[in-house]
PDB file of C-alpha atoms in Angstrom:
ATOM      1  CA  MET A 714     120.695 103.590  54.343  1.00  0.00           C
ATOM      2  CA  PHE A 715     121.523 100.234  55.885  1.00  0.00           C
ATOM      3  CA  GLU A 716     124.284 101.861  57.856  1.00  0.00           C
ATOM      4  CA  PHE A 717     121.815 104.506  59.159  1.00  0.00           C
ATOM      5  CA  TRP A 718     119.574 101.829  60.656  1.00  0.00           C
ATOM      6  CA  GLN A 719     122.586 100.134  62.244  1.00  0.00           C
ATOM      7  CA  HIS A 720     123.370 103.385  64.022  1.00  0.00           C
ATOM      8  CA  ALA A 721     119.690 103.938  64.824  1.00  0.00           C
ATOM      9  CA  ARG A 722     119.701 100.588  66.585  1.00  0.00           C
ATOM     10  CA  ILE A 723     122.756 101.641  68.602  1.00  0.00           C
ATOM     11  CA  ALA A 724     120.879 104.778  69.661  1.00  0.00           C
ATOM     12  CA  ALA A 725     117.822 102.677  70.554  1.00  0.00           C
ATOM     13  CA  ARG A 726     119.920 100.483  72.763  1.00  0.00           C
ATOM     14  CA  ALA A 727     121.135 103.630  74.474  1.00  0.00           C
ATOM     15  CA  ALA A 728     117.514 104.612  75.085  1.00  0.00           C
ATOM     16  CA  VAL A 729     116.814 101.211  76.604  1.00  0.00           C
ATOM     17  CA  ALA A 730     119.841 101.651  78.850  1.00  0.00           C
ATOM     18  CA  ALA A 731     118.574 105.030  79.922  1.00  0.00           C
ATOM     19  CA  ALA A 732     115.155 103.587  80.760  1.00  0.00           C
ATOM     20  CA  ALA A 733     116.834 100.784  82.706  1.00  0.00           C
ATOM     21  CA  ALA A 734     118.817 103.340  84.642  1.00  0.00           C
ATOM     22  CA  LEU A 735     115.586 105.055  85.741  1.00  0.00           C
ATOM     23  CA  ALA A 736     114.303 101.688  87.079  1.00  0.00           C
ATOM     24  CA  ALA A 737     117.622 100.559  88.556  1.00  0.00           C
ATOM     25  CA  PRO A 738     117.947 100.212  92.332  1.00  0.00           C
ATOM     26  CA  GLY A 739     119.173 103.356  93.960  1.00  0.00           C
ATOM     27  CA  ALA A 740     119.474 105.099  97.247  1.00  0.00           C
ATOM     28  CA  GLY A 741     115.734 106.050  97.386  1.00  0.00           C
ATOM     29  CA  ALA A 742     114.428 102.727  98.578  1.00  0.00           C
ATOM     30  CA  VAL A 743     111.917 102.064 101.372  1.00  0.00           C
ATOM     31  CA  THR A 744     113.358  99.752 104.009  1.00  0.00           C
ATOM     32  CA  GLY A 745     112.130  98.461 107.378  1.00  0.00           C
ATOM     33  CA  VAL A 746     112.086  95.562 109.803  1.00  0.00           C
ATOM     34  CA  LEU A 747     109.176  93.219 110.722  1.00  0.00           C
ATOM     35  CA  HIS A 748     109.204  91.168 113.898  1.00  0.00           C
ATOM     36  CA  ASP A 749     106.132  88.908 113.740  1.00  0.00           C
ATOM     37  CA  PHE A 750     103.713  87.683 111.035  1.00  0.00           C
ATOM     38  CA  ILE A 751     100.495  85.987 112.182  1.00  0.00           C
ATOM     39  CA  VAL A 752      97.437  84.571 110.406  1.00  0.00           C
ATOM     40  CA  THR A 753      94.496  83.432 112.478  1.00  0.00           C
ATOM     41  CA  ARG A 754      91.483  81.500 111.184  1.00  0.00           C
ATOM     42  CA  ASP A 755      88.189  80.991 113.019  1.00  0.00           C
ATOM     43  CA  GLY A 756      89.764  82.494 116.147  1.00  0.00           C
ATOM     44  CA  ALA A 757      92.813  80.141 116.272  1.00  0.00           C
ATOM     45  CA  GLN A 758      96.352  80.679 115.053  1.00  0.00           C
ATOM     46  CA  TYR A 759      96.641  79.217 111.556  1.00  0.00           C
ATOM     47  CA  PHE A 760     100.178  80.307 110.689  1.00  0.00           C
ATOM     48  CA  ARG A 761     102.968  82.233 112.444  1.00  0.00           C
ATOM     49  CA  ASP A 762     106.414  83.293 111.294  1.00  0.00           C
ATOM     50  CA  THR A 763     108.604  84.843 113.972  1.00  0.00           C
ATOM     51  CA  PHE A 764     111.626  85.049 111.630  1.00  0.00           C
ATOM     52  CA  ALA A 765     113.716  83.250 114.202  1.00  0.00           C
ATOM     53  CA  ASP A 766     115.132  80.366 112.085  1.00  0.00           C
ATOM     54  CA  GLY A 767     117.278  82.567 109.830  1.00  0.00           C
ATOM     55  CA  LEU A 768     115.641  81.117 106.660  1.00  0.00           C
ATOM     56  CA  ALA A 769     114.297  84.002 104.646  1.00  0.00           C
ATOM     57  CA  PRO A 770     111.383  83.682 102.185  1.00  0.00           C
ATOM     58  CA  PRO A 771     110.493  81.570 100.226  1.00  0.00           C
ATOM     59  CA  SER A 772     111.152  79.373 103.277  1.00  0.00           C
ATOM     60  CA  ALA A 773     108.319  79.383 105.826  1.00  0.00           C
ATOM     61  CA  PRO A 774     107.391  77.394 108.957  1.00  0.00           C
ATOM     62  CA  PRO A 775     104.569  74.828 108.586  1.00  0.00           C
ATOM     63  CA  TYR A 776     100.906  75.425 109.381  1.00  0.00           C
ATOM     64  CA  ILE A 777     100.287  75.351 113.110  1.00  0.00           C
ATOM     65  CA  ALA A 778      97.357  72.950 113.392  1.00  0.00           C
ATOM     66  CA  SER A 779      98.129  70.464 110.686  1.00  0.00           C
ATOM     67  CA  GLY A 780     101.919  70.696 110.510  1.00  0.00           C
ATOM     68  CA  ASN A 781     101.713  70.653 106.723  1.00  0.00           C
ATOM     69  CA  PRO A 782     104.488  72.536 104.861  1.00  0.00           C
ATOM     70  CA  VAL A 783     103.861  75.903 103.239  1.00  0.00           C
ATOM     71  CA  SER A 784     106.077  78.435 101.456  1.00  0.00           C
ATOM     72  CA  TYR A 785     106.106  82.000 100.198  1.00  0.00           C
ATOM     73  CA  TYR A 786     105.949  83.249  96.672  1.00  0.00           C
ATOM     74  CA  VAL A 787     108.648  85.881  96.455  1.00  0.00           C
ATOM     75  CA  GLY A 788     108.496  88.972  94.241  1.00  0.00           C
ATOM     76  CA  GLY A 789     112.092  90.077  93.881  1.00  0.00           C
ATOM     77  CA  SER A 790     114.509  88.408  96.321  1.00  0.00           C
ATOM     78  CA  TYR A 791     115.463  88.156  99.945  1.00  0.00           C
ATOM     79  CA  PRO A 792     119.249  87.970 100.093  1.00  0.00           C
ATOM     80  CA  ALA A 793     121.221  86.100 102.745  1.00  0.00           C
ATOM     81  CA  GLY A 794     120.956  87.869 106.065  1.00  0.00           C
ATOM     82  CA  SER A 795     117.483  89.309 105.409  1.00  0.00           C
ATOM     83  CA  GLU A 796     116.106  87.163 108.213  1.00  0.00           C
ATOM     84  CA  ALA A 797     118.003  86.954 111.519  1.00  0.00           C
ATOM     85  CA  ASP A 798     117.316  87.141 115.298  1.00  0.00           C
ATOM     86  CA  GLY A 799     113.532  87.403 114.905  1.00  0.00           C
ATOM     87  CA  ARG A 800     113.754  90.188 112.307  1.00  0.00           C
ATOM     88  CA  LEU A 801     112.901  90.189 108.624  1.00  0.00           C
ATOM     89  CA  THR A 802     114.343  93.170 106.726  1.00  0.00           C
ATOM     90  CA  LEU A 803     112.320  94.421 103.767  1.00  0.00           C
ATOM     91  CA  ASP A 804     113.963  96.498 101.102  1.00  0.00           C
ATOM     92  CA  SER A 805     112.212  97.679  97.928  1.00  0.00           C
ATOM     93  CA  ASN A 806     115.581  97.782  96.134  1.00  0.00           C
ATOM     94  CA  GLN A 807     115.420  93.945  96.243  1.00  0.00           C
ATOM     95  CA  GLY A 808     111.985  93.966  94.651  1.00  0.00           C
ATOM     96  CA  GLY A 809     110.686  93.233  91.157  1.00  0.00           C
ATOM     97  CA  ILE A 810     109.565  95.831  88.622  1.00  0.00           C
ATOM     98  CA  GLY A 811     105.816  96.072  88.015  1.00  0.00           C
ATOM     99  CA  THR A 812     102.929  98.518  87.959  1.00  0.00           C
ATOM    100  CA  SER A 813     100.208  99.518  90.323  1.00  0.00           C
ATOM    101  CA  ALA A 814      96.553  99.021  89.330  1.00  0.00           C
ATOM    102  CA  ASN A 815      96.465 102.453  87.708  1.00  0.00           C
ATOM    103  CA  GLY A 816      99.621 101.782  85.642  1.00  0.00           C
ATOM    104  CA  VAL A 817     102.262 103.652  87.690  1.00  0.00           C
ATOM    105  CA  PRO A 818     105.643 101.849  87.500  1.00  0.00           C
ATOM    106  CA  SER A 819     106.774 100.502  90.803  1.00  0.00           C
ATOM    107  CA  ARG A 820     109.399  98.279  92.465  1.00  0.00           C
ATOM    108  CA  THR A 821     108.044  95.968  95.166  1.00  0.00           C
ATOM    109  CA  GLN A 822     109.592  93.275  97.335  1.00  0.00           C
ATOM    110  CA  ARG A 823     106.863  90.873  98.431  1.00  0.00           C
ATOM    111  CA  ALA A 824     106.338  87.545 100.172  1.00  0.00           C
ATOM    112  CA  THR A 825     102.922  85.975  99.481  1.00  0.00           C
ATOM    113  CA  LEU A 826     102.002  83.043 101.705  1.00  0.00           C
ATOM    114  CA  LEU A 827     100.794  80.266  99.351  1.00  0.00           C
ATOM    115  CA  THR A 828      97.714  79.276 101.277  1.00  0.00           C
ATOM    116  CA  ASN A 829      95.355  76.845  99.578  1.00  0.00           C
ATOM    117  CA  ALA A 830      93.680  78.355  96.527  1.00  0.00           C
ATOM    118  CA  ASP A 831      91.234  75.619  95.475  1.00  0.00           C
ATOM    119  CA  GLN A 832      87.538  76.418  95.263  1.00  0.00           C
ATOM    120  CA  ASN A 833      86.278  74.242  98.122  1.00  0.00           C
ATOM    121  CA  SER A 834      84.692  75.903 101.175  1.00  0.00           C
ATOM    122  CA  THR A 835      87.175  74.813 103.834  1.00  0.00           C
ATOM    123  CA  ASN A 836      90.858  75.125 102.844  1.00  0.00           C
ATOM    124  CA  GLY A 837      92.762  78.439 102.834  1.00  0.00           C
ATOM    125  CA  LEU A 838      91.204  81.832 103.503  1.00  0.00           C
ATOM    126  CA  LYS A 839      87.648  81.670 102.120  1.00  0.00           C
ATOM    127  CA  PRO A 840      84.421  83.630 102.634  1.00  0.00           C
ATOM    128  CA  SER A 841      83.035  80.817 104.807  1.00  0.00           C
ATOM    129  CA  ARG A 842      85.646  81.468 107.493  1.00  0.00           C
ATOM    130  CA  THR A 843      86.722  84.399 109.655  1.00  0.00           C
ATOM    131  CA  PHE A 844      90.415  85.243 109.516  1.00  0.00           C
ATOM    132  CA  THR A 845      92.934  87.957 110.428  1.00  0.00           C
ATOM    133  CA  LEU A 846      96.387  88.907 109.125  1.00  0.00           C
ATOM    134  CA  SER A 847      98.835  91.000 111.101  1.00  0.00           C
ATOM    135  CA  ALA A 848     102.534  91.935 111.256  1.00  0.00           C
ATOM    136  CA  LEU A 849     104.538  93.901 113.818  1.00  0.00           C
ATOM    137  CA  LEU A 850     106.602  96.703 112.232  1.00  0.00           C
ATOM    138  CA  ASP A 851     109.472  98.544 113.963  1.00  0.00           C
ATOM    139  CA  MET A 852     108.788 102.099 112.778  1.00  0.00           C
ATOM    140  CA  THR A 853     112.149 103.283 113.973  1.00  0.00           C
ATOM    141  CA  THR A 854     113.821 101.200 111.234  1.00  0.00           C
ATOM    142  CA  VAL A 855     111.596 102.446 108.344  1.00  0.00           C
ATOM    143  CA  SER A 856     112.943 105.056 105.959  1.00  0.00           C
ATOM    144  CA  GLY A 857     112.661 106.177 102.357  1.00  0.00           C
ATOM    145  CA  PRO A 858     109.825 106.813  99.934  1.00  0.00           C
ATOM    146  CA  GLY A 859     107.035 104.260  99.519  1.00  0.00           C
ATOM    147  CA  SER A 860     105.335 102.047 102.061  1.00  0.00           C
ATOM    148  CA  ILE A 861     105.653  98.782 104.025  1.00  0.00           C
ATOM    149  CA  GLY A 862     102.626  96.737 105.028  1.00  0.00           C
ATOM    150  CA  VAL A 863     100.441  93.703 104.917  1.00  0.00           C
ATOM    151  CA  ARG A 864      97.916  92.761 102.214  1.00  0.00           C
ATOM    152  CA  PHE A 865      95.113  90.405 101.339  1.00  0.00           C
ATOM    153  CA  VAL A 866      95.752  89.600  97.671  1.00  0.00           C
ATOM    154  CA  ASP A 867      93.907  87.698  94.946  1.00  0.00           C
ATOM    155  CA  ARG A 868      97.126  86.317  93.475  1.00  0.00           C
ATOM    156  CA  THR A 869      97.728  83.007  91.684  1.00  0.00           C
ATOM    157  CA  VAL A 870     101.090  81.537  90.802  1.00  0.00           C
ATOM    158  CA  ASN A 871     101.403  79.116  87.883  1.00  0.00           C
ATOM    159  CA  ALA A 872     103.827  76.181  87.388  1.00  0.00           C
ATOM    160  CA  THR A 873     106.445  78.425  85.779  1.00  0.00           C
ATOM    161  CA  GLY A 874     106.457  80.818  88.805  1.00  0.00           C
ATOM    162  CA  THR A 875     104.611  83.612  86.999  1.00  0.00           C
ATOM    163  CA  SER A 876     101.982  85.377  89.190  1.00  0.00           C
ATOM    164  CA  SER A 877      98.820  87.221  88.228  1.00  0.00           C
ATOM    165  CA  LEU A 878      97.145  89.729  90.511  1.00  0.00           C
ATOM    166  CA  ARG A 879      93.467  90.755  90.362  1.00  0.00           C
ATOM    167  CA  GLU A 880      93.055  92.847  93.474  1.00  0.00           C
ATOM    168  CA  SER A 881      94.753  93.711  96.783  1.00  0.00           C
ATOM    169  CA  LEU A 882      93.714  95.330 100.042  1.00  0.00           C
ATOM    170  CA  ALA A 883      96.573  96.709 102.163  1.00  0.00           C
ATOM    171  CA  VAL A 884      97.248  98.293 105.537  1.00  0.00           C
ATOM    172  CA  GLU A 885     100.651  99.960 105.193  1.00  0.00           C
ATOM    173  CA  TYR A 886     102.921 102.392 106.961  1.00  0.00           C
ATOM    174  CA  VAL A 887     104.079 105.424 104.947  1.00  0.00           C
ATOM    175  CA  PRO A 888     107.258 106.817 106.527  1.00  0.00           C
ATOM    176  CA  SER A 889     107.325 110.083 104.558  1.00  0.00           C
ATOM    177  CA  SER A 890     104.055 111.175 106.154  1.00  0.00           C
ATOM    178  CA  GLY A 891     104.274 109.146 109.398  1.00  0.00           C
ATOM    179  CA  THR A 892     100.804 107.662 108.691  1.00  0.00           C
ATOM    180  CA  VAL A 893      99.188 104.274 108.383  1.00  0.00           C
ATOM    181  CA  ARG A 894      96.798 103.967 105.492  1.00  0.00           C
ATOM    182  CA  MET A 895      94.296 101.446 104.064  1.00  0.00           C
ATOM    183  CA  ARG A 896      94.443 101.073 100.272  1.00  0.00           C
ATOM    184  CA  HIS A 897      92.502  98.991  97.724  1.00  0.00           C
ATOM    185  CA  GLN A 898      93.734  98.181  94.235  1.00  0.00           C
ATOM    186  CA  ASP A 899      91.561  96.663  91.475  1.00  0.00           C
ATOM    187  CA  PHE A 900      93.822  95.579  88.654  1.00  0.00           C
ATOM    188  CA  PHE A 901      90.891  94.604  86.341  1.00  0.00           C
ATOM    189  CA  ARG A 902      89.354  98.100  86.566  1.00  0.00           C
ATOM    190  CA  GLY A 903      92.617  99.974  86.886  1.00  0.00           C
ATOM    191  CA  GLU A 904      91.574 101.659  90.166  1.00  0.00           C
ATOM    192  CA  VAL A 905      93.572 102.655  93.260  1.00  0.00           C
ATOM    193  CA  GLN A 906      91.625 103.927  96.239  1.00  0.00           C
ATOM    194  CA  THR A 907      92.920 105.133  99.618  1.00  0.00           C
ATOM    195  CA  LEU A 908      90.119 104.262 102.076  1.00  0.00           C
ATOM    196  CA  GLY A 909      91.496 106.008 105.185  1.00  0.00           C
ATOM    197  CA  SER A 910      94.612 106.917 107.171  1.00  0.00           C
ATOM    198  CA  LEU A 911      95.874 107.366 110.703  1.00  0.00           C
ATOM    199  CA  SER A 912      98.547 109.637 112.130  1.00  0.00           C
ATOM    200  CA  THR A 913     101.152 107.982 114.335  1.00  0.00           C
ATOM    201  CA  PRO A 914     100.512 108.699 118.025  1.00  0.00           C
ATOM    202  CA  LEU A 915     103.223 110.586 119.883  1.00  0.00           C
ATOM    203  CA  GLY A 916     105.878 108.255 121.287  1.00  0.00           C
ATOM    204  CA  ALA A 917     104.942 105.218 119.215  1.00  0.00           C
ATOM    205  CA  ASP A 918     107.828 103.175 118.004  1.00  0.00           C
ATOM    206  CA  GLU A 919     106.099 100.010 116.726  1.00  0.00           C
ATOM    207  CA  VAL A 920     102.807  99.269 115.025  1.00  0.00           C
ATOM    208  CA  ARG A 921     100.917  96.058 114.416  1.00  0.00           C
ATOM    209  CA  LEU A 922      99.291  96.301 110.970  1.00  0.00           C
ATOM    210  CA  ILE A 923      95.999  94.359 110.904  1.00  0.00           C
ATOM    211  CA  LEU A 924      93.572  93.167 108.219  1.00  0.00           C
ATOM    212  CA  SER A 925      90.464  91.201 109.264  1.00  0.00           C
ATOM    213  CA  HIS A 926      87.590  89.331 107.599  1.00  0.00           C
ATOM    214  CA  PRO A 927      85.329  89.256 110.696  1.00  0.00           C
ATOM    215  CA  VAL A 928      81.981  87.989 109.428  1.00  0.00           C
ATOM    216  CA  VAL A 929      81.327  84.643 107.680  1.00  0.00           C
ATOM    217  CA  ASP A 930      80.000  84.895 104.116  1.00  0.00           C
ATOM    218  CA  VAL A 931      80.205  88.680 104.079  1.00  0.00           C
ATOM    219  CA  PRO A 932      82.791  89.772 101.442  1.00  0.00           C
ATOM    220  CA  LEU A 933      84.166  92.645 103.517  1.00  0.00           C
ATOM    221  CA  ALA A 934      87.435  93.274 105.396  1.00  0.00           C
ATOM    222  CA  ILE A 935      88.441  95.937 107.864  1.00  0.00           C
ATOM    223  CA  GLY A 936      91.795  97.526 108.545  1.00  0.00           C
ATOM    224  CA  SER A 937      93.244  98.592 111.901  1.00  0.00           C
ATOM    225  CA  ALA A 938      96.485  99.429 113.592  1.00  0.00           C
ATOM    226  CA  GLU A 939      97.737  98.848 117.136  1.00  0.00           C
ATOM    227  CA  PHE A 940     100.522 101.247 118.179  1.00  0.00           C
ATOM    228  CA  PHE A 941     103.145 100.497 120.858  1.00  0.00           C
ATOM    229  CA  ASP A 942     105.491 102.648 122.920  1.00  0.00           C
ATOM    230  CA  HIS A 943     108.403 100.409 124.127  1.00  0.00           C
ATOM    231  CA  GLY A 944     106.067  97.383 124.273  1.00  0.00           C
ATOM    232  CA  GLN A 945     103.124  99.243 125.904  1.00  0.00           C
ATOM    233  CA  SER A 946     100.000  99.297 123.787  1.00  0.00           C
ATOM    234  CA  LEU A 947      98.669 102.732 122.930  1.00  0.00           C
ATOM    235  CA  GLY A 948      95.373 101.315 121.604  1.00  0.00           C
ATOM    236  CA  ILE A 949      93.875  99.769 118.481  1.00  0.00           C
ATOM    237  CA  PHE A 950      92.525 102.172 115.879  1.00  0.00           C
ATOM    238  CA  ASP A 951      90.248 101.422 112.889  1.00  0.00           C
ATOM    239  CA  ILE A 952      91.201 102.698 109.445  1.00  0.00           C
ATOM    240  CA  GLY A 953      88.685 103.611 106.786  1.00  0.00           C
ATOM    241  CA  GLY A 954      85.786 101.288 107.634  1.00  0.00           C
ATOM    242  CA  ALA A 955      85.092  98.168 105.622  1.00  0.00           C
ATOM    243  CA  ALA A 956      86.277  97.307 102.073  1.00  0.00           C
ATOM    244  CA  SER A 957      85.166  94.708  99.596  1.00  0.00           C
ATOM    245  CA  ILE A 958      87.253  91.587  98.909  1.00  0.00           C
ATOM    246  CA  PHE A 959      86.435  88.370  97.055  1.00  0.00           C
ATOM    247  CA  ASN A 960      85.367  90.457  94.058  1.00  0.00           C
ATOM    248  CA  TYR A 961      86.761  87.980  91.512  1.00  0.00           C
ATOM    249  CA  ARG A 962      87.454  84.687  93.258  1.00  0.00           C
ATOM    250  CA  GLN A 963      86.579  82.890  96.426  1.00  0.00           C
ATOM    251  CA  PHE A 964      89.921  83.090  98.229  1.00  0.00           C
ATOM    252  CA  VAL A 965      92.632  85.538  99.258  1.00  0.00           C
ATOM    253  CA  ARG A 966      96.257  85.081 100.310  1.00  0.00           C
ATOM    254  CA  PRO A 967      98.212  87.006 102.972  1.00  0.00           C
ATOM    255  CA  GLU A 968     101.215  89.037 101.787  1.00  0.00           C
ATOM    256  CA  LEU A 969     104.053  91.165 103.174  1.00  0.00           C
ATOM    257  CA  ALA A 970     105.274  93.939 100.893  1.00  0.00           C
ATOM    258  CA  ALA A 971     107.660  96.904 100.661  1.00  0.00           C
ATOM    259  CA  GLY A 972     107.082  99.034  97.596  1.00  0.00           C
ATOM    260  CA  MET A 973     107.804 102.362  96.014  1.00  0.00           C
ATOM    261  CA  SER A 974     106.775 104.171  92.825  1.00  0.00           C
ATOM    262  CA  LEU A 975     109.442 104.658  90.152  1.00  0.00           C
ATOM    263  CA  PRO A 976     110.111 108.061  88.510  1.00  0.00           C
ATOM    264  CA  VAL A 977     108.296 108.562  85.231  1.00  0.00           C
ATOM    265  CA  PRO A 978     109.821 111.056  82.727  1.00  0.00           C
ATOM    266  CA  GLU A 979     107.578 113.928  81.653  1.00  0.00           C
ATOM    267  CA  PRO A 980     106.256 113.691  78.023  1.00  0.00           C
ATOM    268  CA  HIS A 981     108.360 116.607  76.857  1.00  0.00           C
ATOM    269  CA  THR A 982     111.412 114.978  78.390  1.00  0.00           C
ATOM    270  CA  VAL A 983     110.750 111.760  76.451  1.00  0.00           C
ATOM    271  CA  SER A 984     110.244 113.728  73.250  1.00  0.00           C
ATOM    272  CA  MET A 985     113.520 115.579  73.637  1.00  0.00           C
ATOM    273  CA  MET A 986     115.358 112.364  74.402  1.00  0.00           C
ATOM    274  CA  LEU A 987     113.968 110.686  71.233  1.00  0.00           C
ATOM    275  CA  ILE A 988     114.903 113.706  69.126  1.00  0.00           C
ATOM    276  CA  GLY A 989     118.416 113.700  70.594  1.00  0.00           C
ATOM    277  CA  LEU A 990     118.834 109.990  69.972  1.00  0.00           C
ATOM    278  CA  GLY A 991     117.683 110.499  66.368  1.00  0.00           C
ATOM    279  CA  LEU A 992     120.325 113.213  65.863  1.00  0.00           C
ATOM    280  CA  ILE A 993     122.974 110.958  67.397  1.00  0.00           C
ATOM    281  CA  ALA A 994     122.007 108.186  64.965  1.00  0.00           C
ATOM    282  CA  TRP A 995     122.101 110.553  62.014  1.00  0.00           C
ATOM    283  CA  ARG A 996     125.501 112.039  62.928  1.00  0.00           C
ATOM    284  CA  ARG A 997     127.033 108.563  63.409  1.00  0.00           C
ATOM    285  CA  TRP A 998     125.678 107.449  60.050  1.00  0.00           C
ATOM    286  CA  ARG A 999     126.992 110.609  58.327  1.00  0.00           C
ATOM    287  CA  ARG A1000     130.456 110.322  59.840  1.00  0.00           C
ATOM    288  CA  ALA A1001     130.640 106.655  58.908  1.00  0.00           C
ATOM    289  CA  GLY A1002     129.570 107.553  55.357  1.00  0.00           C
ATOM    290  CA  GLN A1003     132.322 110.114  55.058  1.00  0.00           C
ATOM    291  CA  ARG A1004     134.912 107.563  56.068  1.00  0.00           C
ATOM    292  CA  THR A1005     133.707 104.812  53.714  1.00  0.00           C
ATOM    293  CA  ARG A1006     132.261 106.870  50.845  1.00  0.00           C
ATOM    294  CA  PRO A1007     134.486 109.923  50.352  1.00  0.00           C
ATOM    295  CA  TRP A1008     132.697 110.962  47.158  1.00  0.00           C
ATOM    296  CA  LEU A1009     129.758 112.022  49.353  1.00  0.00           C
ATOM    297  CA  THR A1010     131.860 114.925  50.726  1.00  0.00           C
ATOM    298  CA  THR A1011     132.288 118.243  48.924  1.00  0.00           C
ATOM    299  CA  PRO A1012     135.873 118.443  47.455  1.00  0.00           C
ATOM    300  CA  SER A1013     137.806 121.652  47.076  1.00  0.00           C
ATOM    301  CA  ASP A1014     139.596 120.486  43.864  1.00  0.00           C
ATOM    302  CA  PRO A1015     137.609 121.327  40.675  1.00  0.00           C
ATOM    303  CA  ALA A1016     138.761 118.069  39.034  1.00  0.00           C
ATOM    304  CA  ALA A1017     137.433 116.208  42.010  1.00  0.00           C
ATOM    305  CA  TRP A1018     134.187 118.202  41.825  1.00  0.00           C
ATOM    306  CA  ALA A1019     133.789 117.165  38.176  1.00  0.00           C
ATOM    307  CA  SER A1020     134.420 113.537  39.089  1.00  0.00           C
ATOM    308  CA  MET A1021     131.834 113.738  41.930  1.00  0.00           C
ATOM    309  CA  THR A1022     129.309 115.356  39.535  1.00  0.00           C
ATOM    310  CA  TRP A1023     129.806 112.459  37.059  1.00  0.00           C
ATOM    311  CA  VAL A1024     129.325 110.046  40.004  1.00  0.00           C
ATOM    312  CA  ARG A1025     126.095 111.687  40.995  1.00  0.00           C
ATOM    313  CA  PHE A1026     124.623 111.421  37.497  1.00  0.00           C
ATOM    314  CA  SER A1027     125.980 108.019  36.677  1.00  0.00           C
ATOM    315  CA  GLY A1028     125.283 106.486  40.050  1.00  0.00           C
ATOM    316  CA  TYR A1029     128.663 104.650  39.914  1.00  0.00           C
ATOM    317  CA  PRO A1030     131.417 105.445  42.403  1.00  0.00           C
ATOM    318  CA  PRO A1031     134.977 106.027  41.100  1.00  0.00           C
ATOM    319  CA  THR A1032     137.654 103.546  41.961  1.00  0.00           C
ATOM    320  CA  ARG A1033     139.278 104.324  45.275  1.00  0.00           C
ATOM    321  CA  ARG A1034     143.027 104.055  45.647  1.00  0.00           C
ATOM    322  CA  ARG A1035     144.437 101.794  48.256  1.00  0.00           C
ATOM    323  CA  CYS A1036     147.226 103.271  50.211  1.00  0.00           C
TER     324      CYS A1036
END
């Protein structure tokens, strides 16, 4: 029986490898290029990253007014060459594994600007201030399943680098449908809600994705998108009205993200895989038993049969010859 569990563990490791293969990076990633990332506060530029210094996240330029340093929290990684010539390439294949608020497995590459998260009324992005987040996306570079966009997130990062997320509000471009959508996720309640979407105007090749908190001490944000055709604005369009933020804490942080859902096996597929792995473990155990315990096999010689019968009733194996 001990040998059976050894082989069962081998089969279990094969199952883990199969699950890892489902989550492994593949060709079906969402990728795209951002040109500009701006945060304004109380009508003035608070932070701007033009991606011109060639230093990919977690590196970030300092705050504009104070000159104080700031950095990004990175989910996944931004390999060398991700930032160059005023372009930041996002690729969900470089992201970390997680789940959406409703539990769907996902892979997301993110860069969260670590604005001040203390509970005073002045630092960071708080209800007592107006603020706007935006990023310019080159739609001609975006491909694959998933979405690329900007978010307000209630995310904290502890001293060990582990992050916790309570809610997020995103404006994101979905290349498979050619639309820009506004989506809210509440991780405490397990809810994901799409609040509205826009179709891409004919001829548009870029879009500035915008999230705004326009009214002091009102816990609402609005999403919008400005489309461009070769640098010429085609107009700014609202998406989905207003959505609640600050539901859990009195700050949010700006974030860039490229994410996609991972394939989830159907229940009957999982059941069949487990049955198959069990059969594999049983067969390996049986074959190993036949090699190391030959009295468990059925002999053709009557004398050997009598010996095996004696073994079964006595519980003691006969002496094996050494060749």
